PDB file of C-alpha atoms in Angstrom:
ATOM      1  CA  MET J 630     266.542 189.823 303.604  1.00  0.00           C
ATOM      2  CA  GLU J 631     267.366 189.790 299.952  1.00  0.00           C
ATOM      3  CA  LYS J 632     266.855 186.799 297.730  1.00  0.00           C
ATOM      4  CA  GLN J 633     270.535 186.225 297.236  1.00  0.00           C
ATOM      5  CA  GLU J 634     271.183 186.300 301.041  1.00  0.00           C
ATOM      6  CA  LEU J 635     268.414 183.756 301.540  1.00  0.00           C
ATOM      7  CA  LYS J 636     269.803 181.424 298.903  1.00  0.00           C
ATOM      8  CA  GLU J 637     273.275 181.756 300.480  1.00  0.00           C
ATOM      9  CA  ARG J 638     271.846 180.777 303.895  1.00  0.00           C
ATOM     10  CA  GLU J 639     269.878 177.849 302.287  1.00  0.00           C
ATOM     11  CA  ALA J 640     273.060 176.558 300.543  1.00  0.00           C
ATOM     12  CA  LYS J 641     275.075 176.815 303.898  1.00  0.00           C
ATOM     13  CA  ILE J 642     272.417 174.865 305.797  1.00  0.00           C
ATOM     14  CA  ILE J 643     272.380 172.259 303.109  1.00  0.00           C
ATOM     15  CA  GLU J 644     276.105 172.041 303.129  1.00  0.00           C
ATOM     16  CA  MET J 645     276.174 171.561 306.941  1.00  0.00           C
ATOM     17  CA  ALA J 646     273.467 168.812 306.959  1.00  0.00           C
ATOM     18  CA  VAL J 647     275.053 166.961 303.997  1.00  0.00           C
ATOM     19  CA  ALA J 648     278.365 166.989 305.745  1.00  0.00           C
ATOM     20  CA  PHE J 649     276.757 165.340 308.882  1.00  0.00           C
ATOM     21  CA  CYS J 650     275.051 162.853 306.718  1.00  0.00           C
ATOM     22  CA  ASN J 651     278.158 161.923 304.742  1.00  0.00           C
ATOM     23  CA  ARG J 652     280.002 161.338 307.951  1.00  0.00           C
ATOM     24  CA  HIS J 653     277.302 159.532 310.044  1.00  0.00           C
ATOM     25  CA  LEU J 654     274.589 158.403 307.712  1.00  0.00           C
ATOM     26  CA  ASP J 655     274.551 157.882 303.990  1.00  0.00           C
ATOM     27  CA  GLU J 656     274.051 159.615 300.687  1.00  0.00           C
ATOM     28  CA  GLU J 657     270.220 159.036 300.562  1.00  0.00           C
ATOM     29  CA  CYS J 658     269.809 160.739 303.818  1.00  0.00           C
ATOM     30  CA  ALA J 659     271.902 163.600 302.577  1.00  0.00           C
ATOM     31  CA  GLU J 660     269.684 163.807 299.457  1.00  0.00           C
ATOM     32  CA  LEU J 661     266.479 163.843 301.618  1.00  0.00           C
ATOM     33  CA  CYS J 662     267.987 166.638 303.912  1.00  0.00           C
ATOM     34  CA  THR J 663     268.834 168.629 300.741  1.00  0.00           C
ATOM     35  CA  LYS J 664     265.262 168.158 299.482  1.00  0.00           C
ATOM     36  CA  LEU J 665     263.769 169.109 302.850  1.00  0.00           C
ATOM     37  CA  VAL J 666     265.775 172.382 303.135  1.00  0.00           C
ATOM     38  CA  GLN J 667     265.114 173.409 299.545  1.00  0.00           C
ATOM     39  CA  LYS J 668     261.356 172.823 300.073  1.00  0.00           C
ATOM     40  CA  LEU J 669     261.603 175.068 303.229  1.00  0.00           C
ATOM     41  CA  GLY J 670     263.330 177.753 301.188  1.00  0.00           C
ATOM     42  CA  ARG J 671     260.492 177.975 298.645  1.00  0.00           C
ATOM     43  CA  LYS J 672     257.898 178.740 301.395  1.00  0.00           C
ATOM     44  CA  ARG J 673     256.300 182.180 300.970  1.00  0.00           C
ATOM     45  CA  SER J 674     257.419 183.337 304.424  1.00  0.00           C
ATOM     46  CA  ASN J 675     260.774 181.724 304.227  1.00  0.00           C
ATOM     47  CA  PRO J 676     261.513 180.293 307.725  1.00  0.00           C
ATOM     48  CA  LEU J 677     265.289 180.034 306.983  1.00  0.00           C
ATOM     49  CA  GLN J 678     265.733 183.748 306.989  1.00  0.00           C
ATOM     50  CA  SER J 679     266.113 183.833 310.759  1.00  0.00           C
ATOM     51  CA  GLY J 680     267.847 181.674 313.323  1.00  0.00           C
ATOM     52  CA  ARG J 681     271.274 179.938 313.640  1.00  0.00           C
ATOM     53  CA  LEU J 682     272.353 177.944 310.614  1.00  0.00           C
ATOM     54  CA  GLU J 683     273.503 175.062 312.840  1.00  0.00           C
ATOM     55  CA  ILE J 684     270.036 174.870 314.347  1.00  0.00           C
ATOM     56  CA  TRP J 685     268.362 174.663 310.895  1.00  0.00           C
ATOM     57  CA  ALA J 686     270.730 172.066 309.686  1.00  0.00           C
ATOM     58  CA  ALA J 687     270.522 170.093 312.958  1.00  0.00           C
ATOM     59  CA  ALA J 688     266.647 170.271 312.654  1.00  0.00           C
ATOM     60  CA  ALA J 689     266.704 169.142 309.125  1.00  0.00           C
ATOM     61  CA  VAL J 690     268.837 166.039 309.940  1.00  0.00           C
ATOM     62  CA  TYR J 691     266.767 165.324 313.005  1.00  0.00           C
ATOM     63  CA  THR J 692     263.587 165.514 311.027  1.00  0.00           C
ATOM     64  CA  ILE J 693     264.741 163.138 308.425  1.00  0.00           C
ATOM     65  CA  CYS J 694     266.121 160.669 311.218  1.00  0.00           C
ATOM     66  CA  SER J 695     262.901 160.802 313.087  1.00  0.00           C
ATOM     67  CA  ILE J 696     260.475 159.977 310.350  1.00  0.00           C
ATOM     68  CA  ASN J 697     262.827 157.275 309.177  1.00  0.00           C
ATOM     69  CA  PHE J 698     263.199 155.574 312.674  1.00  0.00           C
ATOM     70  CA  ILE J 699     266.994 156.083 312.654  1.00  0.00           C
ATOM     71  CA  PHE J 700     266.918 156.768 316.457  1.00  0.00           C
ATOM     72  CA  SER J 701     265.573 153.121 316.759  1.00  0.00           C
ATOM     73  CA  LYS J 702     268.204 150.555 317.556  1.00  0.00           C
ATOM     74  CA  GLY J 703     266.750 148.143 314.973  1.00  0.00           C
ATOM     75  CA  SER J 704     267.434 150.670 312.161  1.00  0.00           C
ATOM     76  CA  ARG J 705     270.026 149.959 309.545  1.00  0.00           C
ATOM     77  CA  LEU J 706     271.529 153.493 310.196  1.00  0.00           C
ATOM     78  CA  SER J 707     270.774 153.498 313.898  1.00  0.00           C
ATOM     79  CA  MET J 708     272.372 156.388 315.904  1.00  0.00           C
ATOM     80  CA  PRO J 709     271.400 158.416 318.953  1.00  0.00           C
ATOM     81  CA  SER J 710     269.819 161.708 318.562  1.00  0.00           C
ATOM     82  CA  SER J 711     272.494 163.217 320.789  1.00  0.00           C
ATOM     83  CA  LEU J 712     275.074 162.717 318.031  1.00  0.00           C
ATOM     84  CA  ILE J 713     273.273 165.455 316.072  1.00  0.00           C
ATOM     85  CA  PHE J 714     273.135 167.917 319.083  1.00  0.00           C
ATOM     86  CA  ASP J 715     276.754 167.322 319.764  1.00  0.00           C
ATOM     87  CA  TYR J 716     277.901 167.660 316.204  1.00  0.00           C
ATOM     88  CA  PHE J 717     276.069 170.957 315.549  1.00  0.00           C
ATOM     89  CA  GLY J 718     276.537 172.296 319.038  1.00  0.00           C
ATOM     90  CA  THR J 719     272.793 172.635 319.651  1.00  0.00           C
ATOM     91  CA  SER J 720     270.428 171.798 322.443  1.00  0.00           C
ATOM     92  CA  ASN J 721     267.988 168.823 322.306  1.00  0.00           C
ATOM     93  CA  SER J 722     264.937 171.088 323.048  1.00  0.00           C
ATOM     94  CA  THR J 723     265.856 173.738 320.406  1.00  0.00           C
ATOM     95  CA  VAL J 724     266.361 171.252 317.744  1.00  0.00           C
ATOM     96  CA  ALA J 725     263.193 169.060 318.616  1.00  0.00           C
ATOM     97  CA  GLN J 726     261.191 172.347 318.642  1.00  0.00           C
ATOM     98  CA  LYS J 727     262.628 173.379 315.260  1.00  0.00           C
ATOM     99  CA  SER J 728     261.890 169.991 313.898  1.00  0.00           C
ATOM    100  CA  ARG J 729     258.252 170.314 314.831  1.00  0.00           C
ATOM    101  CA  THR J 730     258.103 173.579 313.052  1.00  0.00           C
ATOM    102  CA  ILE J 731     259.550 171.889 309.967  1.00  0.00           C
ATOM    103  CA  LYS J 732     256.940 169.080 310.184  1.00  0.00           C
ATOM    104  CA  ASP J 733     254.136 171.634 310.584  1.00  0.00           C
ATOM    105  CA  LEU J 734     255.185 173.954 307.704  1.00  0.00           C
ATOM    106  CA  LEU J 735     255.763 171.074 305.387  1.00  0.00           C
ATOM    107  CA  LYS J 736     252.816 168.917 306.572  1.00  0.00           C
ATOM    108  CA  ILE J 737     255.084 165.969 307.351  1.00  0.00           C
ATOM    109  CA  SER J 738     253.412 163.136 309.092  1.00  0.00           C
ATOM    110  CA  GLN J 739     254.828 162.104 312.558  1.00  0.00           C
ATOM    111  CA  CYS J 740     255.601 158.644 311.418  1.00  0.00           C
ATOM    112  CA  PHE J 741     255.785 158.460 307.564  1.00  0.00           C
ATOM    113  CA  ASP J 742     256.066 160.760 304.752  1.00  0.00           C
ATOM    114  CA  ALA J 743     256.290 159.504 301.109  1.00  0.00           C
ATOM    115  CA  ASN J 744     258.502 162.573 300.122  1.00  0.00           C
ATOM    116  CA  PHE J 745     261.069 162.278 302.771  1.00  0.00           C
ATOM    117  CA  SER J 746     261.270 158.557 303.570  1.00  0.00           C
ATOM    118  CA  LEU J 747     264.197 156.354 302.812  1.00  0.00           C
ATOM    119  CA  ARG J 748     263.440 153.870 300.091  1.00  0.00           C
ATOM    120  CA  GLU J 749     263.467 150.889 302.438  1.00  0.00           C
ATOM    121  CA  ILE J 750     260.867 152.631 304.706  1.00  0.00           C
ATOM    122  CA  ALA J 751     258.735 153.538 301.847  1.00  0.00           C
ATOM    123  CA  GLU J 752     258.784 150.034 300.435  1.00  0.00           C
ATOM    124  CA  ASN J 753     257.995 148.413 303.805  1.00  0.00           C
ATOM    125  CA  ASN J 754     255.071 150.826 304.562  1.00  0.00           C
ATOM    126  CA  PRO J 755     252.123 148.671 305.684  1.00  0.00           C
ATOM    127  CA  PHE J 756     249.748 151.186 304.152  1.00  0.00           C
ATOM    128  CA  ASN J 757     251.077 150.238 300.714  1.00  0.00           C
ATOM    129  CA  ARG J 758     249.020 147.015 301.005  1.00  0.00           C
ATOM    130  CA  LEU J 759     245.665 148.590 301.784  1.00  0.00           C
ATOM    131  CA  LYS J 760     243.049 148.770 299.130  1.00  0.00           C
ATOM    132  CA  MET J 761     239.679 150.397 299.295  1.00  0.00           C
ATOM    133  CA  ILE J 762     236.740 148.509 298.049  1.00  0.00           C
ATOM    134  CA  ASN J 763     233.100 150.020 298.362  1.00  0.00           C
ATOM    135  CA  GLY J 764     234.430 152.380 300.968  1.00  0.00           C
ATOM    136  CA  PHE J 765     236.183 149.814 303.142  1.00  0.00           C
ATOM    137  CA  TYR J 766     239.900 149.247 303.481  1.00  0.00           C
ATOM    138  CA  PHE J 767     241.360 145.702 302.991  1.00  0.00           C
ATOM    139  CA  ILE J 768     244.919 144.369 303.263  1.00  0.00           C
ATOM    140  CA  ASP J 769     245.927 143.126 299.762  1.00  0.00           C
TER     141      ASP J 769
END
């Protein structure tokens, strides 16, 4: 696939993910999805070159939502994951599998990633308060 075709696919995936975020989440989530897809697009073996665009867009949104606890009822942006699957016309298992691929490729932690976390999540991360003194961690 040519570089121009890949960039067009990437742009369409971003457009779809941002449209979902603008409708159901917020601008910060849209920015994080954009950042995530762009980072995937820079991988040497670009994973975006194959597969349905809807699945990649859904997986990008799902990944951002999962690491930011948006599927939790206590979240400010709380929503069920089924909203993503219904919106993009994808299956739960396919999107979850693709999200796992994204997390592995970008080395995203299961529960926190400084690059893809909402500001409120990053600011409330309990690990921010840990300090190492003489090889031991203490809470500051």
